[in-house]
mmCIF file of C-alpha atoms in Angstrom:
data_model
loop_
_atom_site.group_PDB
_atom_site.id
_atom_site.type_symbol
_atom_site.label_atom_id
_atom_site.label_comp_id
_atom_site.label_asym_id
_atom_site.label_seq_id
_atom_site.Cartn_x
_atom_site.Cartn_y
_atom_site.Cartn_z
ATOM 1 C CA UNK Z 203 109.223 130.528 128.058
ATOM 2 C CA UNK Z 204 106.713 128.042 127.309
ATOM 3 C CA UNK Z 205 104.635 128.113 124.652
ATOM 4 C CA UNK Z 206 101.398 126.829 124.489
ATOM 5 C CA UNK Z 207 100.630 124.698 121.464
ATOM 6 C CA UNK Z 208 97.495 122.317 120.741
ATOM 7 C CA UNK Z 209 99.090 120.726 117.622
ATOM 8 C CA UNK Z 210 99.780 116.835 117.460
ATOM 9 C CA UNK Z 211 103.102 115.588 115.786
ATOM 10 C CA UNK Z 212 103.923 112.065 115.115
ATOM 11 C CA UNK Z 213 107.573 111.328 115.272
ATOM 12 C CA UNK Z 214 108.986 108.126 113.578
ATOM 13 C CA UNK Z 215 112.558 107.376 114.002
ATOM 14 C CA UNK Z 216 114.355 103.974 114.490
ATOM 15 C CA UNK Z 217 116.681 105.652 116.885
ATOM 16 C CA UNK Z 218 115.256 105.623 120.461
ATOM 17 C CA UNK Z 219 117.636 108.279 121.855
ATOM 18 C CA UNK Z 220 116.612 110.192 119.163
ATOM 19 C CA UNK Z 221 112.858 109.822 118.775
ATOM 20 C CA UNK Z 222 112.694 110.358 123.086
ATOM 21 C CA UNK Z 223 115.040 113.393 122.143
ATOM 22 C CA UNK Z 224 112.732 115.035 119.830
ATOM 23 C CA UNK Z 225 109.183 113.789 121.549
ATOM 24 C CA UNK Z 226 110.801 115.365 124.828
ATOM 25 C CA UNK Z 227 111.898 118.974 123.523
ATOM 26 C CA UNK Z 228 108.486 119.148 121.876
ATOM 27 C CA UNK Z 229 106.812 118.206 124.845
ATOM 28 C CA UNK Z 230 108.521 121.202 126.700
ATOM 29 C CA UNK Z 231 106.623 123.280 124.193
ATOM 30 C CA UNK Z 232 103.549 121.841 124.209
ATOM 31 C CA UNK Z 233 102.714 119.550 121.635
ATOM 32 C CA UNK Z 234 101.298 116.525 121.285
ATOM 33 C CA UNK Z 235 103.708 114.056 120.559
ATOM 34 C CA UNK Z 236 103.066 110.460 119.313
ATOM 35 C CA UNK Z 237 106.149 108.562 118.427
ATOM 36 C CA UNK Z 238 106.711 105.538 116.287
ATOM 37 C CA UNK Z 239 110.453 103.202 116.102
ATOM 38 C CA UNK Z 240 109.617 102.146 112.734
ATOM 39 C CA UNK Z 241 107.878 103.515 109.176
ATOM 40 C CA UNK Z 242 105.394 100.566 108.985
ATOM 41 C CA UNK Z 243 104.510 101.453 112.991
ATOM 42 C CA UNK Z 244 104.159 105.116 111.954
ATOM 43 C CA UNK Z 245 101.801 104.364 109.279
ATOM 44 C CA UNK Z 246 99.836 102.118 112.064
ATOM 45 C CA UNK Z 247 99.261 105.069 114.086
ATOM 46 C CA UNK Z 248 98.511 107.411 110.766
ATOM 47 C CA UNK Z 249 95.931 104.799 109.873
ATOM 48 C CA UNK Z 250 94.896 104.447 113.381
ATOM 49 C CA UNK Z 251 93.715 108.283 113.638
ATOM 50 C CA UNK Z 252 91.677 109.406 110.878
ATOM 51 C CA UNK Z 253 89.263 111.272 112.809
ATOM 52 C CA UNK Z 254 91.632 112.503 114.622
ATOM 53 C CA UNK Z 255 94.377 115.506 113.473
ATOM 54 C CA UNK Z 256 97.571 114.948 113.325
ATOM 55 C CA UNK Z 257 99.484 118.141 112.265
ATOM 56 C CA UNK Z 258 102.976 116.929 111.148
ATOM 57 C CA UNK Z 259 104.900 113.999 110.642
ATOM 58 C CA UNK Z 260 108.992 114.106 111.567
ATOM 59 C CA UNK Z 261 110.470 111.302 109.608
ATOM 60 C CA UNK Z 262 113.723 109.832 110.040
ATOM 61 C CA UNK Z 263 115.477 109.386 106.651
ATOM 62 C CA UNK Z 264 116.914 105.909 106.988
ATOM 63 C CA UNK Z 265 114.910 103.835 108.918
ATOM 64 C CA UNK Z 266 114.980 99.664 108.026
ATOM 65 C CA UNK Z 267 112.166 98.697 107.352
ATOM 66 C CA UNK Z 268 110.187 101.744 105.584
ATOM 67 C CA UNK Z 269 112.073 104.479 104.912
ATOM 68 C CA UNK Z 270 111.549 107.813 105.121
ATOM 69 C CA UNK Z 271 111.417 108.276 101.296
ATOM 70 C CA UNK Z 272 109.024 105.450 100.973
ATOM 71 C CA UNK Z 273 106.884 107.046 104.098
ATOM 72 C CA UNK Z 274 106.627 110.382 102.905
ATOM 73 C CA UNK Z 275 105.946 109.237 99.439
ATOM 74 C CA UNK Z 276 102.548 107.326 101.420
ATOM 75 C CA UNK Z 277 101.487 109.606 103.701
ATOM 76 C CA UNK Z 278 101.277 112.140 100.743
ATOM 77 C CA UNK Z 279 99.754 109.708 98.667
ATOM 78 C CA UNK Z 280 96.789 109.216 101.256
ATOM 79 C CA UNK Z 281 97.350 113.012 102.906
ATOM 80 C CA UNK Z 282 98.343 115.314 100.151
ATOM 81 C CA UNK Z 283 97.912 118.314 102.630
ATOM 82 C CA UNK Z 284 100.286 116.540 105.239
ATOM 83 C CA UNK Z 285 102.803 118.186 106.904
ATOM 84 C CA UNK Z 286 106.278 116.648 106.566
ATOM 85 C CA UNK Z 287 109.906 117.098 108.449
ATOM 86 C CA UNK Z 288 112.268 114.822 107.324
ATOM 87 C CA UNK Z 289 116.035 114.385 109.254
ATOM 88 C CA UNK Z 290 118.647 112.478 108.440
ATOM 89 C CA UNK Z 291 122.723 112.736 108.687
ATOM 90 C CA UNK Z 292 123.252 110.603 105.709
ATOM 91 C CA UNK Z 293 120.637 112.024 102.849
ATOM 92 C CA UNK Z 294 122.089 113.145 99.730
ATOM 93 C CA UNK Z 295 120.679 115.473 97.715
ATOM 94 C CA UNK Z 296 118.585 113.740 95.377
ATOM 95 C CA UNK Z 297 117.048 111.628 97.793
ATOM 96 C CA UNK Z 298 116.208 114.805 99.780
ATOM 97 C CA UNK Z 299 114.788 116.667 96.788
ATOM 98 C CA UNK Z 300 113.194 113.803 95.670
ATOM 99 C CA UNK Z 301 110.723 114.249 98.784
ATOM 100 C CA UNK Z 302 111.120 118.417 99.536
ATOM 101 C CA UNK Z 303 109.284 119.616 96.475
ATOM 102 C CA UNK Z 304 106.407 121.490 98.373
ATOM 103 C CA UNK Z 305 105.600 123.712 100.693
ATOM 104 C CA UNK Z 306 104.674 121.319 103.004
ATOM 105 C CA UNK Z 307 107.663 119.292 103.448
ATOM 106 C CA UNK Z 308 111.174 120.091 105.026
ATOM 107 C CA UNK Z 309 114.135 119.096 105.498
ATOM 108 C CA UNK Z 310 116.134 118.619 109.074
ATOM 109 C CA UNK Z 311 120.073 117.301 108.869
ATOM 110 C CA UNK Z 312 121.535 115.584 111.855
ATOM 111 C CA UNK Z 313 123.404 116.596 113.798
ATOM 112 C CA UNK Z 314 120.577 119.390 114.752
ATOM 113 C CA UNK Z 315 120.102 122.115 117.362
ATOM 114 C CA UNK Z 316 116.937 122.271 119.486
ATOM 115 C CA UNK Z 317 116.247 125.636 117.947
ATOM 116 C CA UNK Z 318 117.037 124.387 114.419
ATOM 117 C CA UNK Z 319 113.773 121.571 115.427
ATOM 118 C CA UNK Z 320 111.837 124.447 117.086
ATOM 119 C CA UNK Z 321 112.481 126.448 114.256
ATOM 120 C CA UNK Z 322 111.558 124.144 111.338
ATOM 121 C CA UNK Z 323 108.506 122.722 113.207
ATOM 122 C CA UNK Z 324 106.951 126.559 113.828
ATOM 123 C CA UNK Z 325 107.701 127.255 109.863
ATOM 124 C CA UNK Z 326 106.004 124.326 109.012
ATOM 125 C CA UNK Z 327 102.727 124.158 110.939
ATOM 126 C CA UNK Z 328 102.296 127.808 109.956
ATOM 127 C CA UNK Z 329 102.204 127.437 106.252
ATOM 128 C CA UNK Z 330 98.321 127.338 105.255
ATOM 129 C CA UNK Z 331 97.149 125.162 102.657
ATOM 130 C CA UNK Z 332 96.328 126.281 99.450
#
């Protein structure tokens, strides 16, 4: 069944299989889905649409030029309120709870099921700000 969502998620991962991975499963449910190969790209398109929402941000942990750490750390920095999932296969745990210490930010490991994505992405975009 397909769901019918109006949300926009930006997806930055270096990976291409992985970023059209994620950008097509979310498509299938109904989101809008802007992708980026790189942090300093995914900033670009951040930047790019400030009157325009954009509901959550799936970050690839290690990424070479800006890394997910270093992206999160921004986009909260300029977007407090923002909506975070990071992934990653490699993160260890202080670099992960280094950047999962609110409500608004999660954390994905690779390998991951669709579900697992579905799953985290509903959770997310439902918690209200406070």
């Amino acid at each position: 069944m397909k769901a019918k969502e109006s949300k926009t998620i930006l997806v930055v991962d270096d990976n291409e299989q992985a970023l059209a991975l994620v950008k097509d499963a979310l498509g299938t449910r109904g989101y809008s889905v802007l992708t980026a190969n790189r942090g300093a790209a995914g900033l670009t398109i951040l930047d790019s649409k400030k009157g325009e929402a954009i509901d959550l941000v799936i970050i690839d942990l290690v990424m070479p030029d800006v890394d997910g750490a270093e992206l999160a750390s921004k986009i909260l920095a300029q977007k407090p309120a923002m909506k975070i999932l990071v992934m990653s296969g490699y993160a260890d745990d202080v670099v992960v709870h280094g950047i999962v210490d609110s409500k608004n930010v999660d954390f994905l490991g690779k390998p991951f099921s669709i579900r697992d994505l579905f799953s985290r992405v509903s959770a997310l975009l439902a918690v209200t700000a406070a």
